[in-house]
mmCIF file of C-alpha atoms in Angstrom:
data_model
loop_
_atom_site.group_PDB
_atom_site.id
_atom_site.type_symbol
_atom_site.label_atom_id
_atom_site.label_comp_id
_atom_site.label_asym_id
_atom_site.label_seq_id
_atom_site.Cartn_x
_atom_site.Cartn_y
_atom_site.Cartn_z
ATOM 1 C CA MET A 29 -58.173 -10.542 -34.319
ATOM 2 C CA GLY A 30 -54.701 -11.714 -35.399
ATOM 3 C CA ARG A 31 -55.662 -14.301 -38.019
ATOM 4 C CA ILE A 32 -52.561 -16.311 -38.927
ATOM 5 C CA ILE A 33 -52.423 -17.593 -42.515
ATOM 6 C CA ALA A 34 -49.627 -19.737 -43.972
ATOM 7 C CA LEU A 35 -48.850 -19.676 -47.700
ATOM 8 C CA ALA A 36 -47.722 -23.193 -48.482
ATOM 9 C CA ASN A 37 -46.969 -25.454 -51.430
ATOM 10 C CA GLN A 38 -43.834 -27.588 -51.575
ATOM 11 C CA LYS A 39 -43.646 -26.901 -55.291
ATOM 12 C CA GLY A 40 -41.417 -23.910 -56.060
ATOM 13 C CA GLY A 41 -42.366 -21.050 -58.363
ATOM 14 C CA VAL A 42 -46.120 -21.148 -57.772
ATOM 15 C CA GLY A 43 -46.451 -17.596 -56.418
ATOM 16 C CA LYS A 44 -46.167 -18.067 -52.631
ATOM 17 C CA THR A 45 -43.840 -15.132 -52.006
ATOM 18 C CA THR A 46 -45.518 -12.924 -54.619
ATOM 19 C CA THR A 47 -48.812 -13.601 -52.868
ATOM 20 C CA ALA A 48 -47.383 -13.047 -49.374
ATOM 21 C CA ILE A 49 -45.992 -9.637 -50.351
ATOM 22 C CA ASN A 50 -48.891 -8.394 -52.451
ATOM 23 C CA LEU A 51 -51.754 -9.778 -50.380
ATOM 24 C CA ALA A 52 -50.142 -8.298 -47.246
ATOM 25 C CA ALA A 53 -49.682 -4.894 -48.927
ATOM 26 C CA SER A 54 -53.273 -4.961 -50.217
ATOM 27 C CA LEU A 55 -54.684 -5.833 -46.773
ATOM 28 C CA ALA A 56 -52.596 -2.990 -45.321
ATOM 29 C CA ALA A 57 -53.950 -0.609 -47.980
ATOM 30 C CA LEU A 58 -57.448 -1.598 -46.810
ATOM 31 C CA ASP A 59 -56.584 -0.365 -43.295
ATOM 32 C CA ARG A 60 -55.707 -3.706 -41.734
ATOM 33 C CA LYS A 61 -52.609 -4.069 -39.562
ATOM 34 C CA VAL A 62 -50.547 -6.782 -41.252
ATOM 35 C CA LEU A 63 -47.381 -8.743 -40.479
ATOM 36 C CA ILE A 64 -45.366 -10.870 -42.900
ATOM 37 C CA VAL A 65 -43.297 -13.630 -41.268
ATOM 38 C CA ASP A 66 -40.582 -14.685 -43.718
ATOM 39 C CA ALA A 67 -40.094 -18.380 -42.897
ATOM 40 C CA ASP A 68 -38.112 -19.152 -46.068
ATOM 41 C CA PRO A 69 -34.267 -19.252 -45.907
ATOM 42 C CA GLN A 70 -34.193 -17.737 -49.427
ATOM 43 C CA ALA A 71 -35.580 -14.554 -47.788
ATOM 44 C CA ASN A 72 -37.311 -13.432 -50.981
ATOM 45 C CA ALA A 73 -40.208 -11.856 -49.080
ATOM 46 C CA THR A 74 -37.679 -9.814 -47.088
ATOM 47 C CA SER A 75 -35.827 -8.465 -50.142
ATOM 48 C CA GLY A 76 -39.026 -8.234 -52.216
ATOM 49 C CA ILE A 77 -40.631 -5.885 -49.695
ATOM 50 C CA GLY A 78 -37.564 -3.633 -49.742
ATOM 51 C CA ILE A 79 -35.535 -4.767 -46.709
ATOM 52 C CA ASP A 80 -31.764 -4.963 -47.197
ATOM 53 C CA ASN A 81 -30.570 -8.204 -45.570
ATOM 54 C CA ARG A 82 -27.287 -6.565 -44.608
ATOM 55 C CA GLN A 83 -29.102 -4.041 -42.415
ATOM 56 C CA VAL A 84 -31.149 -6.615 -40.518
ATOM 57 C CA SER A 85 -29.970 -7.214 -36.955
ATOM 58 C CA THR A 86 -32.656 -9.637 -35.701
ATOM 59 C CA THR A 87 -34.361 -12.251 -37.905
ATOM 60 C CA ILE A 88 -36.902 -15.028 -37.490
ATOM 61 C CA TYR A 89 -33.896 -17.357 -37.007
ATOM 62 C CA ASP A 90 -32.841 -15.450 -33.861
ATOM 63 C CA CYS A 91 -36.394 -15.712 -32.496
ATOM 64 C CA LEU A 92 -36.668 -19.456 -33.210
ATOM 65 C CA ILE A 93 -33.204 -20.588 -32.130
ATOM 66 C CA ASP A 94 -31.930 -17.987 -29.641
ATOM 67 C CA GLY A 95 -35.265 -17.079 -28.084
ATOM 68 C CA ARG A 96 -35.044 -13.412 -29.081
ATOM 69 C CA ASP A 97 -38.199 -11.347 -28.577
ATOM 70 C CA PRO A 98 -40.026 -11.089 -31.944
ATOM 71 C CA GLY A 99 -40.828 -7.480 -31.057
ATOM 72 C CA GLU A 100 -37.121 -6.734 -31.634
ATOM 73 C CA ALA A 101 -37.279 -8.323 -35.104
ATOM 74 C CA LEU A 102 -40.269 -6.305 -36.382
ATOM 75 C CA MET A 103 -39.357 -3.985 -39.267
ATOM 76 C CA LYS A 104 -41.553 -1.364 -40.911
ATOM 77 C CA CYS A 105 -42.210 -1.580 -44.649
ATOM 78 C CA ALA A 106 -42.846 1.245 -47.132
ATOM 79 C CA VAL A 107 -46.592 0.508 -46.999
ATOM 80 C CA ASP A 108 -48.409 1.934 -43.953
ATOM 81 C CA ASN A 109 -49.824 -0.703 -41.553
ATOM 82 C CA LEU A 110 -47.364 -3.339 -42.847
ATOM 83 C CA MET A 111 -44.453 -4.895 -40.934
ATOM 84 C CA ILE A 112 -42.200 -7.899 -41.490
ATOM 85 C CA ILE A 113 -40.149 -10.301 -39.372
ATOM 86 C CA PRO A 114 -37.290 -10.782 -41.845
ATOM 87 C CA SER A 115 -35.305 -13.871 -42.732
ATOM 88 C CA ASN A 116 -31.821 -14.601 -44.028
ATOM 89 C CA ILE A 117 -29.698 -17.567 -45.051
ATOM 90 C CA ASP A 118 -29.072 -18.506 -41.385
ATOM 91 C CA LEU A 119 -32.553 -20.048 -41.399
ATOM 92 C CA VAL A 120 -31.180 -22.962 -43.458
ATOM 93 C CA GLY A 121 -29.730 -24.437 -40.262
ATOM 94 C CA ALA A 122 -32.830 -23.881 -38.142
ATOM 95 C CA GLU A 123 -34.501 -27.198 -38.983
ATOM 96 C CA ILE A 124 -31.481 -29.207 -37.797
ATOM 97 C CA GLU A 125 -31.087 -27.062 -34.664
ATOM 98 C CA MET A 126 -34.764 -27.497 -33.770
ATOM 99 C CA LEU A 127 -34.748 -31.290 -34.142
ATOM 100 C CA GLU A 128 -33.755 -32.007 -30.538
ATOM 101 C CA ARG A 129 -36.173 -29.496 -29.038
ATOM 102 C CA PRO A 130 -39.220 -30.577 -27.028
ATOM 103 C CA GLU A 131 -42.383 -29.618 -28.935
ATOM 104 C CA ARG A 132 -40.186 -28.721 -31.899
ATOM 105 C CA GLU A 133 -43.263 -28.294 -34.159
ATOM 106 C CA LYS A 134 -44.570 -25.440 -31.974
ATOM 107 C CA VAL A 135 -41.522 -23.174 -31.790
ATOM 108 C CA LEU A 136 -42.804 -20.736 -34.439
ATOM 109 C CA LYS A 137 -46.269 -20.692 -32.846
ATOM 110 C CA ASN A 138 -44.747 -19.625 -29.515
ATOM 111 C CA VAL A 139 -42.858 -16.807 -31.286
ATOM 112 C CA ILE A 140 -45.885 -15.486 -33.181
ATOM 113 C CA MET A 141 -48.154 -15.606 -30.119
ATOM 114 C CA LYS A 142 -46.015 -12.860 -28.538
ATOM 115 C CA VAL A 143 -46.966 -10.339 -31.254
ATOM 116 C CA LYS A 144 -50.253 -11.775 -32.542
ATOM 117 C CA ASP A 145 -52.526 -9.262 -30.799
ATOM 118 C CA ASN A 146 -50.846 -6.296 -32.531
ATOM 119 C CA PHE A 147 -52.058 -7.363 -35.993
ATOM 120 C CA ASP A 148 -55.265 -8.159 -37.870
ATOM 121 C CA TYR A 149 -53.561 -10.565 -40.285
ATOM 122 C CA ILE A 150 -50.250 -12.429 -40.068
ATOM 123 C CA LEU A 151 -49.048 -14.067 -43.301
ATOM 124 C CA ILE A 152 -46.308 -16.711 -43.112
ATOM 125 C CA ASP A 153 -44.307 -17.184 -46.315
ATOM 126 C CA CYS A 154 -43.224 -20.849 -46.269
ATOM 127 C CA SER A 155 -40.254 -22.435 -48.001
ATOM 128 C CA PRO A 156 -40.879 -24.770 -50.982
ATOM 129 C CA SER A 157 -40.651 -27.947 -48.896
ATOM 130 C CA LEU A 158 -42.633 -29.921 -46.346
ATOM 131 C CA GLY A 159 -39.843 -29.810 -43.764
ATOM 132 C CA LEU A 160 -39.955 -28.822 -40.110
ATOM 133 C CA LEU A 161 -40.201 -25.074 -40.862
ATOM 134 C CA THR A 162 -43.336 -25.576 -42.966
ATOM 135 C CA VAL A 163 -44.775 -27.927 -40.316
ATOM 136 C CA ASN A 164 -44.106 -25.166 -37.756
ATOM 137 C CA ALA A 165 -45.888 -22.622 -39.965
ATOM 138 C CA LEU A 166 -48.947 -24.866 -40.389
ATOM 139 C CA THR A 167 -49.012 -25.647 -36.658
ATOM 140 C CA ALA A 168 -48.959 -21.920 -35.875
ATOM 141 C CA SER A 169 -51.663 -20.980 -38.391
ATOM 142 C CA ASP A 170 -55.429 -20.653 -38.318
ATOM 143 C CA SER A 171 -55.553 -21.450 -42.025
ATOM 144 C CA VAL A 172 -53.495 -22.042 -45.152
ATOM 145 C CA ILE A 173 -53.649 -20.508 -48.622
ATOM 146 C CA ILE A 174 -52.373 -22.907 -51.311
ATOM 147 C CA PRO A 175 -51.206 -21.138 -54.496
ATOM 148 C CA VAL A 176 -51.622 -23.293 -57.632
ATOM 149 C CA GLN A 177 -50.097 -22.093 -60.897
ATOM 150 C CA CYS A 178 -52.117 -22.425 -64.098
ATOM 151 C CA GLU A 179 -49.437 -24.457 -65.873
ATOM 152 C CA TYR A 180 -48.423 -28.075 -66.528
ATOM 153 C CA PHE A 181 -48.298 -30.345 -63.471
ATOM 154 C CA ALA A 182 -50.337 -27.831 -61.430
ATOM 155 C CA LEU A 183 -51.888 -30.559 -59.290
ATOM 156 C CA GLU A 184 -48.669 -32.542 -58.956
ATOM 157 C CA GLY A 185 -47.616 -32.801 -55.315
ATOM 158 C CA LEU A 186 -50.847 -31.328 -53.981
ATOM 159 C CA GLY A 187 -51.836 -34.753 -52.616
ATOM 160 C CA LYS A 188 -48.686 -34.825 -50.481
ATOM 161 C CA LEU A 189 -49.372 -31.313 -49.162
ATOM 162 C CA LEU A 190 -53.006 -32.139 -48.343
ATOM 163 C CA ASN A 191 -51.831 -35.292 -46.579
ATOM 164 C CA THR A 192 -49.394 -33.225 -44.487
ATOM 165 C CA ILE A 193 -52.222 -30.816 -43.604
ATOM 166 C CA LYS A 194 -54.381 -33.783 -42.502
ATOM 167 C CA ILE A 195 -51.589 -35.116 -40.271
ATOM 168 C CA ILE A 196 -51.140 -31.679 -38.699
ATOM 169 C CA GLN A 197 -54.917 -31.383 -38.157
ATOM 170 C CA SER A 198 -54.901 -34.818 -36.459
ATOM 171 C CA ASN A 199 -51.840 -34.374 -34.259
ATOM 172 C CA LEU A 200 -50.797 -30.749 -33.849
ATOM 173 C CA ASN A 201 -53.418 -28.202 -34.879
ATOM 174 C CA PRO A 202 -57.016 -29.507 -35.090
ATOM 175 C CA ALA A 203 -58.316 -25.994 -35.859
ATOM 176 C CA LEU A 204 -56.239 -25.612 -39.063
ATOM 177 C CA GLU A 205 -58.465 -24.840 -42.064
ATOM 178 C CA ILE A 206 -57.765 -24.536 -45.765
ATOM 179 C CA GLU A 207 -58.435 -20.847 -46.426
ATOM 180 C CA GLY A 208 -58.495 -21.550 -50.128
ATOM 181 C CA PHE A 209 -56.704 -22.634 -53.282
ATOM 182 C CA LEU A 210 -55.416 -19.594 -55.170
ATOM 183 C CA LEU A 211 -54.985 -19.878 -58.937
ATOM 184 C CA THR A 212 -51.903 -17.918 -60.063
ATOM 185 C CA MET A 213 -50.088 -17.094 -63.323
ATOM 186 C CA TYR A 214 -53.314 -17.327 -65.301
ATOM 187 C CA ASP A 215 -53.212 -16.401 -69.001
ATOM 188 C CA SER A 216 -56.689 -16.303 -70.545
ATOM 189 C CA ARG A 217 -55.214 -16.771 -74.058
ATOM 190 C CA LEU A 218 -53.830 -20.200 -73.214
ATOM 191 C CA ARG A 219 -56.081 -23.222 -73.414
ATOM 192 C CA LEU A 220 -53.909 -24.914 -70.774
ATOM 193 C CA SER A 221 -54.586 -22.112 -68.257
ATOM 194 C CA ASN A 222 -58.321 -22.502 -68.723
ATOM 195 C CA GLN A 223 -58.062 -26.282 -68.415
ATOM 196 C CA VAL A 224 -56.197 -25.955 -65.097
ATOM 197 C CA VAL A 225 -58.843 -23.537 -63.759
ATOM 198 C CA GLU A 226 -61.567 -26.038 -64.698
ATOM 199 C CA GLU A 227 -59.676 -28.979 -63.209
ATOM 200 C CA VAL A 228 -58.845 -27.272 -59.897
ATOM 201 C CA THR A 229 -62.380 -25.893 -59.567
ATOM 202 C CA ARG A 230 -63.864 -29.308 -60.296
ATOM 203 C CA HIS A 231 -61.573 -30.919 -57.716
ATOM 204 C CA PHE A 232 -61.871 -28.394 -54.897
ATOM 205 C CA GLN A 233 -65.083 -26.488 -55.740
ATOM 206 C CA GLN A 234 -65.971 -23.960 -53.008
ATOM 207 C CA MET A 235 -62.425 -24.071 -51.626
ATOM 208 C CA VAL A 236 -61.064 -22.159 -54.651
ATOM 209 C CA PHE A 237 -60.845 -18.368 -54.365
ATOM 210 C CA LYS A 238 -63.041 -16.501 -56.850
ATOM 211 C CA THR A 239 -60.138 -14.126 -57.487
ATOM 212 C CA ILE A 240 -57.618 -15.465 -60.000
ATOM 213 C CA ILE A 241 -54.117 -13.933 -60.192
ATOM 214 C CA GLN A 242 -53.327 -13.230 -63.832
ATOM 215 C CA ARG A 243 -49.856 -13.398 -65.302
ATOM 216 C CA ASN A 244 -48.585 -9.827 -65.124
ATOM 217 C CA VAL A 245 -45.164 -8.393 -65.942
ATOM 218 C CA LYS A 246 -45.458 -5.720 -63.219
ATOM 219 C CA LEU A 247 -45.830 -8.432 -60.570
ATOM 220 C CA SER A 248 -42.585 -9.977 -61.829
ATOM 221 C CA GLU A 249 -40.715 -6.658 -61.962
ATOM 222 C CA ALA A 250 -41.806 -5.182 -58.629
ATOM 223 C CA PRO A 251 -39.645 -7.373 -56.291
ATOM 224 C CA SER A 252 -36.432 -6.320 -58.056
ATOM 225 C CA TYR A 253 -37.308 -2.756 -56.978
ATOM 226 C CA GLY A 254 -38.087 -3.924 -53.435
ATOM 227 C CA GLN A 255 -41.718 -2.936 -53.761
ATOM 228 C CA PRO A 256 -45.119 -4.621 -53.721
ATOM 229 C CA ALA A 257 -47.054 -4.084 -56.956
ATOM 230 C CA ILE A 258 -49.358 -1.560 -55.265
ATOM 231 C CA LEU A 259 -46.376 0.830 -54.889
ATOM 232 C CA TYR A 260 -44.611 -0.126 -58.118
ATOM 233 C CA ASP A 261 -47.686 0.325 -60.332
ATOM 234 C CA ALA A 262 -50.991 0.953 -58.567
ATOM 235 C CA GLU A 263 -52.910 0.618 -61.846
ATOM 236 C CA SER A 264 -51.471 -2.730 -62.891
ATOM 237 C CA ARG A 265 -53.567 -5.842 -63.345
ATOM 238 C CA GLY A 266 -51.533 -7.564 -60.617
ATOM 239 C CA THR A 267 -52.341 -4.809 -58.119
ATOM 240 C CA VAL A 268 -56.045 -5.027 -58.919
ATOM 241 C CA ASN A 269 -56.013 -8.837 -58.620
ATOM 242 C CA TYR A 270 -54.414 -8.757 -55.171
ATOM 243 C CA LEU A 271 -56.705 -5.969 -53.926
ATOM 244 C CA ASN A 272 -59.649 -8.132 -55.020
ATOM 245 C CA LEU A 273 -58.137 -11.110 -53.192
ATOM 246 C CA ALA A 274 -57.682 -9.007 -50.039
ATOM 247 C CA GLN A 275 -61.315 -7.928 -50.197
ATOM 248 C CA GLU A 276 -62.432 -11.519 -50.701
ATOM 249 C CA LEU A 277 -60.379 -12.611 -47.678
ATOM 250 C CA ILE A 278 -61.775 -9.807 -45.501
ATOM 251 C CA GLU A 279 -65.362 -10.553 -46.504
ATOM 252 C CA LYS A 280 -64.830 -14.232 -45.739
ATOM 253 C CA ASN A 281 -63.238 -13.686 -42.329
ATOM 254 C CA GLU A 282 -64.878 -10.510 -41.112
ATOM 255 C CA GLY A 283 -68.247 -10.809 -42.835
ATOM 256 C CA THR A 284 -67.903 -7.235 -44.018
ATOM 257 C CA SER A 285 -67.087 -5.353 -47.196
ATOM 258 C CA ALA A 286 -63.486 -4.160 -47.194
ATOM 259 C CA GLN A 287 -64.483 -0.847 -48.785
ATOM 260 C CA ALA A 288 -67.228 -0.213 -46.258
ATOM 261 C CA GLN A 289 -64.849 -0.561 -43.331
ATOM 262 C CA SER A 290 -62.007 1.426 -44.834
ATOM 263 C CA ASN A 291 -64.153 4.454 -45.720
#
């Protein structure tokens, strides 16, 4: 199947990397073969999943700029069925180095196509910008998940992102869909959180995931131990939220219950 999903929002701190790691681990726990592509120079998905940057020999940068085979960059994670193409700080220079390339917006797509058939889901963790790397991720993807935090200014900047998606649909990737808006960092005790949920749901209606990611200390702690929440604390609210999201995604794309297929 190899469904490619970008996690994008040019606003930082909205839960892109947390979602990439934990949604990928949850899909893997439900017997799907999953790949994370870390397309962020900060490389937080790489360290957050437990990969030591110093022990990485081939990164997404080497695949994009030097034409290395992405098969050489694949690294196993502690969760069965889950692999990652790691990143490091070298990726900062990739946008400038790609500028002169023909079809520069499709470089990442050409890389991912070489390994696409080995996976059920490929999640691309984008950097908090709308630069060439994010354009590459959206051009390579079947769909995009847009995390929106339940805090002040939640909708700020979304117009610019949606405009970028429209331009990419018009010029580079007509098949690109919005997989859904994902509400993150929700705190039911705060009136503001509930107001944001209402506002986003009113704006985007059926495009909002039913699953809401609640604010959870275990989700915040897990990356410092190099683990997804499902390994760090399988009982935590964060783990349950992301397993629910994975099931919702599977039902939407495969038309089947995640539990039914994994039994």
